[in-house]
PDB file of C-alpha atoms in Angstrom:
ATOM      1  CA  MET A 706      45.742   5.048   3.188  1.00 49.00           C
ATOM      2  CA  THR A 707      43.187   7.620   2.626  1.00 49.00           C
ATOM      3  CA  ALA A 708      41.385   5.592   0.188  1.00 52.00           C
ATOM      4  CA  LEU A 709      40.749   3.054   2.914  1.00 50.00           C
ATOM      5  CA  ARG A 710      39.687   5.340   5.515  1.00 54.00           C
ATOM      6  CA  LEU A 711      37.011   7.051   3.311  1.00 49.00           C
ATOM      7  CA  PRO A 712      34.553   3.825   3.023  1.00 52.00           C
ATOM      8  CA  PHE A 713      34.996   3.273   7.003  1.00 51.00           C
ATOM      9  CA  ILE A 714      34.072   7.031   7.617  1.00 51.00           C
ATOM     10  CA  LEU A 715      30.985   6.629   5.470  1.00 49.00           C
ATOM     11  CA  MET A 716      29.972   3.373   6.960  1.00 56.00           C
ATOM     12  CA  LEU A 717      30.432   4.992  10.534  1.00 52.00           C
ATOM     13  CA  ALA A 718      28.325   8.131   9.473  1.00 53.00           C
ATOM     14  CA  GLY A 719      25.538   5.707   8.329  1.00 55.00           C
ATOM     15  CA  VAL A 720      25.348   3.943  11.462  1.00 51.00           C
ATOM     16  CA  LEU A 721      25.333   7.082  13.602  1.00 52.00           C
ATOM     17  CA  GLY A 722      22.788   8.356  11.166  1.00 53.00           C
ATOM     18  CA  LEU A 723      20.535   5.379  11.885  1.00 53.00           C
ATOM     19  CA  ALA A 724      21.154   5.267  15.633  1.00 50.00           C
ATOM     20  CA  GLY A 725      20.155   9.107  15.689  1.00 50.00           C
ATOM     21  CA  CYS A 726      16.861   8.500  13.768  1.00 48.00           C
ATOM     22  CA  SER A 727      16.046   5.524  16.234  1.00 48.00           C
ATOM     23  CA  VAL A 728      16.435   7.650  19.335  1.00 53.00           C
ATOM     24  CA  HIS A 729      14.533  10.660  18.038  1.00 58.00           C
ATOM     25  CA  GLN A 730      11.737   8.534  16.583  1.00 68.00           C
ATOM     26  CA  PRO A 731       8.414  10.523  17.554  1.00 81.00           C
ATOM     27  CA  VAL A 732       6.192   8.694  20.112  1.00 87.00           C
ATOM     28  CA  SER A 733       2.238   9.309  19.856  1.00 93.00           C
ATOM     29  CA  LEU A 734       0.460  10.380  22.965  1.00 95.00           C
ATOM     30  CA  TYR A 735      -3.036   8.976  23.470  1.00 96.00           C
ATOM     31  CA  GLN A 736      -5.934   9.810  25.728  1.00 94.00           C
ATOM     32  CA  LEU A 737      -9.259   7.564  26.056  1.00 94.00           C
ATOM     33  CA  ASP A 738     -12.086   8.216  23.751  1.00 86.00           C
ATOM     34  CA  SER A 739     -14.731   9.718  25.959  1.00 86.00           C
ATOM     35  CA  GLY A 740     -17.379   9.547  23.178  1.00 86.00           C
ATOM     36  CA  SER A 741     -20.179  12.029  22.918  1.00 89.00           C
ATOM     37  CA  PRO A 742     -21.612  12.348  26.258  1.00 89.00           C
ATOM     38  CA  VAL A 743     -25.175  14.240  26.503  1.00 89.00           C
ATOM     39  CA  GLN A 744     -24.597  17.428  28.618  1.00 92.00           C
ATOM     40  CA  PRO A 745     -27.059  17.199  31.654  1.00 92.00           C
ATOM     41  CA  ALA A 746     -29.562  19.700  31.929  1.00 87.00           C
ATOM     42  CA  GLN A 747     -31.158  19.389  35.574  1.00 83.00           C
ATOM     43  CA  SER A 748     -29.448  21.093  38.117  1.00 84.00           C
ATOM     44  CA  ALA A 749     -31.468  19.500  40.914  1.00 84.00           C
ATOM     45  CA  GLY A 750     -30.992  15.669  39.498  1.00 91.00           C
ATOM     46  CA  MET A 751     -29.835  12.716  41.417  1.00 94.00           C
ATOM     47  CA  ALA A 752     -26.905  13.194  43.606  1.00 95.00           C
ATOM     48  CA  VAL A 753     -24.097  10.630  43.042  1.00 97.00           C
ATOM     49  CA  LEU A 754     -20.644  10.537  44.699  1.00 97.00           C
ATOM     50  CA  LEU A 755     -18.664   8.651  42.193  1.00 98.00           C
ATOM     51  CA  GLY A 756     -15.666   7.151  43.870  1.00 95.00           C
ATOM     52  CA  PRO A 757     -13.155   6.182  45.197  1.00 96.00           C
ATOM     53  CA  VAL A 758     -12.389   4.847  41.794  1.00 97.00           C
ATOM     54  CA  THR A 759      -9.387   2.319  42.364  1.00 97.00           C
ATOM     55  CA  VAL A 760      -7.319   1.339  39.259  1.00 97.00           C
ATOM     56  CA  ALA A 761      -4.958  -1.504  39.181  1.00 97.00           C
ATOM     57  CA  ASP A 762      -1.466  -0.911  39.998  1.00 96.00           C
ATOM     58  CA  TYR A 763      -0.144  -1.699  36.562  1.00 95.00           C
ATOM     59  CA  LEU A 764      -2.183   0.779  34.993  1.00 95.00           C
ATOM     60  CA  GLN A 765      -0.802   3.859  37.016  1.00 92.00           C
ATOM     61  CA  ARG A 766       1.781   4.876  34.698  1.00 90.00           C
ATOM     62  CA  GLU A 767       2.330   6.668  31.428  1.00 91.00           C
ATOM     63  CA  THR A 768       3.465   3.582  29.524  1.00 92.00           C
ATOM     64  CA  LEU A 769       0.860   2.089  27.235  1.00 94.00           C
ATOM     65  CA  LEU A 770       1.105  -1.537  27.768  1.00 95.00           C
ATOM     66  CA  GLN A 771       0.602  -4.022  25.108  1.00 95.00           C
ATOM     67  CA  ARG A 772      -0.972  -7.716  26.025  1.00 96.00           C
ATOM     68  CA  GLN A 773       0.874 -10.453  24.227  1.00 95.00           C
ATOM     69  CA  PRO A 774      -0.674 -13.705  23.112  1.00 94.00           C
ATOM     70  CA  ASP A 775       0.847 -15.568  25.934  1.00 94.00           C
ATOM     71  CA  GLY A 776      -0.836 -13.142  28.482  1.00 93.00           C
ATOM     72  CA  SER A 777       2.445 -11.001  29.277  1.00 95.00           C
ATOM     73  CA  LEU A 778       2.547  -7.333  29.064  1.00 95.00           C
ATOM     74  CA  GLN A 779       5.038  -5.125  27.028  1.00 95.00           C
ATOM     75  CA  ALA A 780       5.541  -1.423  26.856  1.00 94.00           C
ATOM     76  CA  SER A 781       4.502  -0.093  23.371  1.00 92.00           C
ATOM     77  CA  ALA A 782       7.212   1.268  21.218  1.00 89.00           C
ATOM     78  CA  ASP A 783       5.255   3.740  19.369  1.00 88.00           C
ATOM     79  CA  GLY A 784       2.960   5.303  22.130  1.00 91.00           C
ATOM     80  CA  ARG A 785       2.039   6.276  25.534  1.00 94.00           C
ATOM     81  CA  TRP A 786      -0.549   7.750  27.917  1.00 96.00           C
ATOM     82  CA  ALA A 787      -0.773  11.540  27.485  1.00 94.00           C
ATOM     83  CA  GLY A 788      -0.742  12.161  31.258  1.00 91.00           C
ATOM     84  CA  SER A 789      -2.534  10.267  34.146  1.00 93.00           C
ATOM     85  CA  LEU A 790      -4.739   7.201  32.849  1.00 95.00           C
ATOM     86  CA  SER A 791      -6.501   7.209  36.222  1.00 95.00           C
ATOM     87  CA  SER A 792      -7.595  10.700  35.724  1.00 95.00           C
ATOM     88  CA  ASP A 793      -8.887  10.131  32.232  1.00 95.00           C
ATOM     89  CA  ILE A 794     -10.914   7.122  33.739  1.00 97.00           C
ATOM     90  CA  ASP A 795     -12.424   9.363  36.369  1.00 97.00           C
ATOM     91  CA  GLN A 796     -13.404  12.163  33.757  1.00 96.00           C
ATOM     92  CA  LEU A 797     -14.699   9.945  31.248  1.00 97.00           C
ATOM     93  CA  LEU A 798     -17.013   8.040  33.742  1.00 97.00           C
ATOM     94  CA  LEU A 799     -17.898  11.315  35.385  1.00 97.00           C
ATOM     95  CA  ARG A 800     -19.152  12.885  32.075  1.00 96.00           C
ATOM     96  CA  GLN A 801     -20.814   9.643  30.776  1.00 97.00           C
ATOM     97  CA  VAL A 802     -22.701   8.978  33.939  1.00 97.00           C
ATOM     98  CA  ALA A 803     -23.761  12.628  34.655  1.00 96.00           C
ATOM     99  CA  GLY A 804     -25.188  12.611  30.790  1.00 96.00           C
ATOM    100  CA  HIS A 805     -26.981   9.106  31.142  1.00 96.00           C
ATOM    101  CA  LEU A 806     -28.649  10.289  34.583  1.00 96.00           C
ATOM    102  CA  ASP A 807     -29.221  13.998  33.012  1.00 95.00           C
ATOM    103  CA  SER A 808     -27.851  15.419  36.340  1.00 95.00           C
ATOM    104  CA  GLN A 809     -25.178  18.032  36.998  1.00 94.00           C
ATOM    105  CA  ARG A 810     -25.132  16.721  40.781  1.00 95.00           C
ATOM    106  CA  VAL A 811     -22.740  13.795  39.916  1.00 96.00           C
ATOM    107  CA  VAL A 812     -19.286  14.541  41.535  1.00 96.00           C
ATOM    108  CA  LEU A 813     -15.837  12.590  41.873  1.00 97.00           C
ATOM    109  CA  ALA A 814     -14.935  11.741  45.551  1.00 96.00           C
ATOM    110  CA  PRO A 815     -14.051  13.262  47.791  1.00 93.00           C
ATOM    111  CA  ALA A 816     -16.995  15.177  48.062  1.00 89.00           C
ATOM    112  CA  THR A 817     -17.011  18.851  49.139  1.00 88.00           C
ATOM    113  CA  THR A 818     -18.566  19.945  52.371  1.00 89.00           C
ATOM    114  CA  GLY A 819     -22.371  19.883  52.445  1.00 90.00           C
ATOM    115  CA  PHE A 820     -23.024  17.590  49.504  1.00 92.00           C
ATOM    116  CA  THR A 821     -25.115  14.728  50.584  1.00 92.00           C
ATOM    117  CA  PRO A 822     -25.199  12.017  48.041  1.00 94.00           C
ATOM    118  CA  ASP A 823     -28.230   9.705  47.132  1.00 95.00           C
ATOM    119  CA  VAL A 824     -25.822   6.882  46.156  1.00 97.00           C
ATOM    120  CA  GLN A 825     -22.007   6.509  46.489  1.00 97.00           C
ATOM    121  CA  VAL A 826     -20.291   4.261  43.757  1.00 98.00           C
ATOM    122  CA  LEU A 827     -17.401   2.270  44.993  1.00 98.00           C
ATOM    123  CA  LEU A 828     -15.770   1.210  41.820  1.00 98.00           C
ATOM    124  CA  THR A 829     -12.586  -1.035  41.154  1.00 98.00           C
ATOM    125  CA  ILE A 830     -11.027  -1.423  37.759  1.00 98.00           C
ATOM    126  CA  THR A 831      -8.682  -4.581  37.975  1.00 98.00           C
ATOM    127  CA  ARG A 832      -7.817  -4.989  34.264  1.00 98.00           C
ATOM    128  CA  LEU A 833      -7.972  -2.481  31.190  1.00 98.00           C
ATOM    129  CA  ASP A 834      -5.777  -3.398  28.377  1.00 97.00           C
ATOM    130  CA  SER A 835      -5.387  -4.902  24.875  1.00 97.00           C
ATOM    131  CA  GLY A 836      -2.804  -6.051  22.151  1.00 96.00           C
ATOM    132  CA  LYS A 837      -2.131  -6.084  18.530  1.00 95.00           C
ATOM    133  CA  SER A 838      -3.822  -9.413  18.300  1.00 94.00           C
ATOM    134  CA  GLN A 839      -5.586  -9.272  21.637  1.00 96.00           C
ATOM    135  CA  PRO A 840      -9.013  -7.522  22.149  1.00 97.00           C
ATOM    136  CA  ALA A 841      -9.391  -4.794  24.446  1.00 98.00           C
ATOM    137  CA  ILE A 842     -10.845  -6.192  27.981  1.00 98.00           C
ATOM    138  CA  LEU A 843     -12.257  -4.583  30.988  1.00 98.00           C
ATOM    139  CA  ASP A 844     -12.725  -6.141  34.330  1.00 98.00           C
ATOM    140  CA  ALA A 845     -14.215  -4.119  37.097  1.00 98.00           C
ATOM    141  CA  GLN A 846     -16.601  -4.425  40.319  1.00 98.00           C
ATOM    142  CA  TRP A 847     -18.680  -1.917  41.662  1.00 98.00           C
ATOM    143  CA  ARG A 848     -20.771  -1.540  44.888  1.00 98.00           C
ATOM    144  CA  LEU A 849     -23.631   1.093  45.320  1.00 98.00           C
ATOM    145  CA  ILE A 850     -24.161   2.541  48.880  1.00 97.00           C
ATOM    146  CA  ASP A 851     -27.560   4.277  49.688  1.00 95.00           C
ATOM    147  CA  ARG A 852     -27.809   7.174  52.043  1.00 91.00           C
ATOM    148  CA  ARG A 853     -28.424   4.925  54.739  1.00 92.00           C
ATOM    149  CA  GLY A 854     -25.122   3.209  54.167  1.00 94.00           C
ATOM    150  CA  GLN A 855     -26.484  -0.122  53.000  1.00 95.00           C
ATOM    151  CA  VAL A 856     -25.149  -1.815  49.982  1.00 96.00           C
ATOM    152  CA  ARG A 857     -27.948  -1.819  47.315  1.00 96.00           C
ATOM    153  CA  ASP A 858     -26.169  -3.338  44.502  1.00 96.00           C
ATOM    154  CA  ASN A 859     -22.839  -5.427  43.956  1.00 97.00           C
ATOM    155  CA  ARG A 860     -21.651  -6.369  40.446  1.00 98.00           C
ATOM    156  CA  ILE A 861     -18.726  -7.721  38.724  1.00 98.00           C
ATOM    157  CA  ILE A 862     -18.448  -6.535  35.136  1.00 98.00           C
ATOM    158  CA  HIS A 863     -16.316  -8.273  32.340  1.00 98.00           C
ATOM    159  CA  LEU A 864     -16.404  -6.474  28.800  1.00 98.00           C
ATOM    160  CA  GLN A 865     -14.633  -7.163  25.764  1.00 98.00           C
ATOM    161  CA  GLU A 866     -14.249  -5.007  22.512  1.00 97.00           C
ATOM    162  CA  GLN A 867     -12.432  -5.905  19.186  1.00 97.00           C
ATOM    163  CA  HIS A 868     -10.395  -3.417  17.204  1.00 96.00           C
ATOM    164  CA  ALA A 869      -8.416  -3.093  13.964  1.00 96.00           C
ATOM    165  CA  GLY A 870      -5.033  -3.867  15.746  1.00 93.00           C
ATOM    166  CA  ASN A 871      -2.969  -0.518  15.549  1.00 95.00           C
ATOM    167  CA  THR A 872      -2.339   1.265  18.747  1.00 94.00           C
ATOM    168  CA  ALA A 873      -4.996   4.225  18.017  1.00 95.00           C
ATOM    169  CA  ALA A 874      -7.676   1.493  17.447  1.00 96.00           C
ATOM    170  CA  GLN A 875      -6.771  -0.133  20.736  1.00 96.00           C
ATOM    171  CA  VAL A 876      -7.050   3.056  22.749  1.00 96.00           C
ATOM    172  CA  GLN A 877     -10.517   3.861  20.946  1.00 96.00           C
ATOM    173  CA  ALA A 878     -11.620   0.258  21.917  1.00 97.00           C
ATOM    174  CA  GLN A 879     -10.621   0.723  25.721  1.00 97.00           C
ATOM    175  CA  GLY A 880     -12.538   4.140  25.640  1.00 97.00           C
ATOM    176  CA  VAL A 881     -15.480   2.292  24.164  1.00 97.00           C
ATOM    177  CA  LEU A 882     -15.435  -0.338  27.128  1.00 98.00           C
ATOM    178  CA  LEU A 883     -15.356   2.340  29.579  1.00 98.00           C
ATOM    179  CA  GLN A 884     -18.390   3.976  27.970  1.00 97.00           C
ATOM    180  CA  LYS A 885     -20.317   0.650  28.240  1.00 98.00           C
ATOM    181  CA  LEU A 886     -19.285   0.529  31.872  1.00 98.00           C
ATOM    182  CA  ALA A 887     -20.683   3.930  32.464  1.00 98.00           C
ATOM    183  CA  GLU A 888     -23.981   3.059  30.527  1.00 97.00           C
ATOM    184  CA  GLN A 889     -24.627  -0.215  32.728  1.00 98.00           C
ATOM    185  CA  LEU A 890     -23.577   1.741  35.955  1.00 98.00           C
ATOM    186  CA  SER A 891     -26.144   4.331  35.178  1.00 97.00           C
ATOM    187  CA  VAL A 892     -28.872   1.773  34.781  1.00 97.00           C
ATOM    188  CA  ALA A 893     -28.136   0.401  38.073  1.00 97.00           C
ATOM    189  CA  LEU A 894     -28.280   3.810  39.728  1.00 97.00           C
ATOM    190  CA  LYS A 895     -31.587   5.030  38.367  1.00 95.00           C
ATOM    191  CA  PRO A 896     -33.720   3.035  40.661  1.00 93.00           C
ATOM    192  CA  LEU A 897     -32.048   4.520  43.613  1.00 93.00           C
ATOM    193  CA  ALA A 898     -33.117   8.094  42.721  1.00 87.00           C
ATOM    194  CA  ASN A 899     -36.511   8.094  44.677  1.00 75.00           C
ATOM    195  CA  GLN A 900     -35.352   6.690  48.020  1.00 76.00           C
ATOM    196  CA  PRO A 901     -37.586   7.756  50.880  1.00 73.00           C
ATOM    197  CA  PRO A 902     -36.306  10.450  53.191  1.00 68.00           C
ATOM    198  CA  ILE A 903     -34.629   9.198  56.309  1.00 68.00           C
ATOM    199  CA  ALA A 904     -36.996   9.424  59.140  1.00 59.00           C
ATOM    200  CA  GLU A 905     -35.641  11.398  62.233  1.00 52.00           C
ATOM    201  CA  ALA A 906     -35.255   9.649  65.589  1.00 45.00           C
ATOM    202  CA  PRO A 907     -38.338  10.001  67.783  1.00 53.00           C
ATOM    203  CA  ARG A 908     -37.562  12.781  70.593  1.00 60.00           C
ATOM    204  CA  LYS A 909     -37.860  11.704  74.120  1.00 62.00           C
ATOM    205  CA  PRO A 910     -40.663  13.712  76.019  1.00 64.00           C
ATOM    206  CA  ALA A 911     -39.327  16.304  78.303  1.00 63.00           C
ATOM    207  CA  ALA A 912     -39.190  15.068  81.943  1.00 65.00           C
ATOM    208  CA  LYS A 913     -41.889  16.837  84.196  1.00 65.00           C
ATOM    209  CA  PRO A 914     -40.495  19.315  86.880  1.00 65.00           C
ATOM    210  CA  ALA A 915     -40.561  18.054  90.286  1.00 63.00           C
ATOM    211  CA  ALA A 916     -43.577  19.407  92.435  1.00 60.00           C
ATOM    212  CA  PRO A 917     -42.706  22.274  94.893  1.00 64.00           C
ATOM    213  CA  ALA A 918     -41.940  21.266  98.535  1.00 61.00           C
ATOM    214  CA  ALA A 919     -45.208  23.162  99.677  1.00 59.00           C
ATOM    215  CA  GLU A 920     -47.271  20.973  97.324  1.00 60.00           C
ATOM    216  CA  GLN A 921     -45.604  17.879  98.629  1.00 58.00           C
ATOM    217  CA  GLU A 922     -46.622  18.735 102.271  1.00 61.00           C
ATOM    218  CA  LYS A 923     -50.281  19.020 101.300  1.00 62.00           C
ATOM    219  CA  GLN A 924     -50.341  15.458  99.811  1.00 62.00           C
ATOM    220  CA  PRO A 925     -51.698  13.280 102.420  1.00 61.00           C
ATOM    221  CA  LYS A 926     -49.191  10.847 103.865  1.00 62.00           C
ATOM    222  CA  ILE A 927     -49.816   7.194 103.961  1.00 60.00           C
ATOM    223  CA  PRO A 928     -48.867   5.643 107.362  1.00 60.00           C
ATOM    224  CA  MET A 929     -46.116   2.983 107.291  1.00 60.00           C
ATOM    225  CA  ALA A 930     -47.375  -0.368 108.179  1.00 56.00           C
ATOM    226  CA  ALA A 931     -45.857  -1.605 111.560  1.00 56.00           C
ATOM    227  CA  PRO A 932     -45.431  -5.179 112.377  1.00 57.00           C
ATOM    228  CA  ILE A 933     -47.726  -6.763 114.848  1.00 54.00           C
ATOM    229  CA  ARG A 934     -46.495  -8.542 118.023  1.00 58.00           C
ATOM    230  CA  THR A 935     -48.316 -11.324 119.690  1.00 53.00           C
ATOM    231  CA  ASP A 936     -47.683 -13.443 122.886  1.00 56.00           C
ATOM    232  CA  MET A 937     -48.158 -16.684 120.779  1.00 53.00           C
ATOM    233  CA  GLU A 938     -45.127 -19.031 120.899  1.00 55.00           C
ATOM    234  CA  VAL A 939     -44.318 -21.261 118.002  1.00 50.00           C
ATOM    235  CA  PHE A 940     -43.227 -24.813 118.976  1.00 50.00           C
ATOM    236  CA  ARG A 941     -41.265 -26.905 116.462  1.00 51.00           C
ATOM    237  CA  PHE A 942     -41.019 -30.898 116.998  1.00 44.00           C
TER     238      PHE A 942
END
């Protein structure tokens, strides 16, 4: 009886050991690669309000999604985002745009009190993903609003980047796509740096004060015209 129990106990221990290994398998944490943005030197450069930056709902999670050949998305088994992907996107774009424009006056929305931007960037990212056999793809749209509130540029962007296939390479490729987006955005922003100042509305001339009563009495009065009556009669036939 004891001899029969020993193989069963060993087999059970092996199964439990494998289960324990699968449960405690380490998961890698990833952040977007922001590249090597240039540190802006101008403290009085172009004033840009970056945002709101709207990210697709399926990207607002810690799960790192993998695009499948049939177009579906599956959660990655060996990695997830280290924190908020939306915040990573904001910071990457901020540093890249500020570096390309060489301006310390690039801020994320909402702006602080007293900050008057030359341009506001309304950006929507509708897709940012990749897969083991699928390239990294970025779909986005921006609108540039000048200081008068007019839309100066509206553009739809589609970018694609190949990678080596593993999760780390996929995350790096997605970061490269966002760097390219920031570069193209900066090119569109630069022509708006030298906008003419907004002209102030012309002021209405002040109303002249009414003349005093004494002066009004001195002015000659024009007699009123009175109707002239005659004895003529008008006959109608």
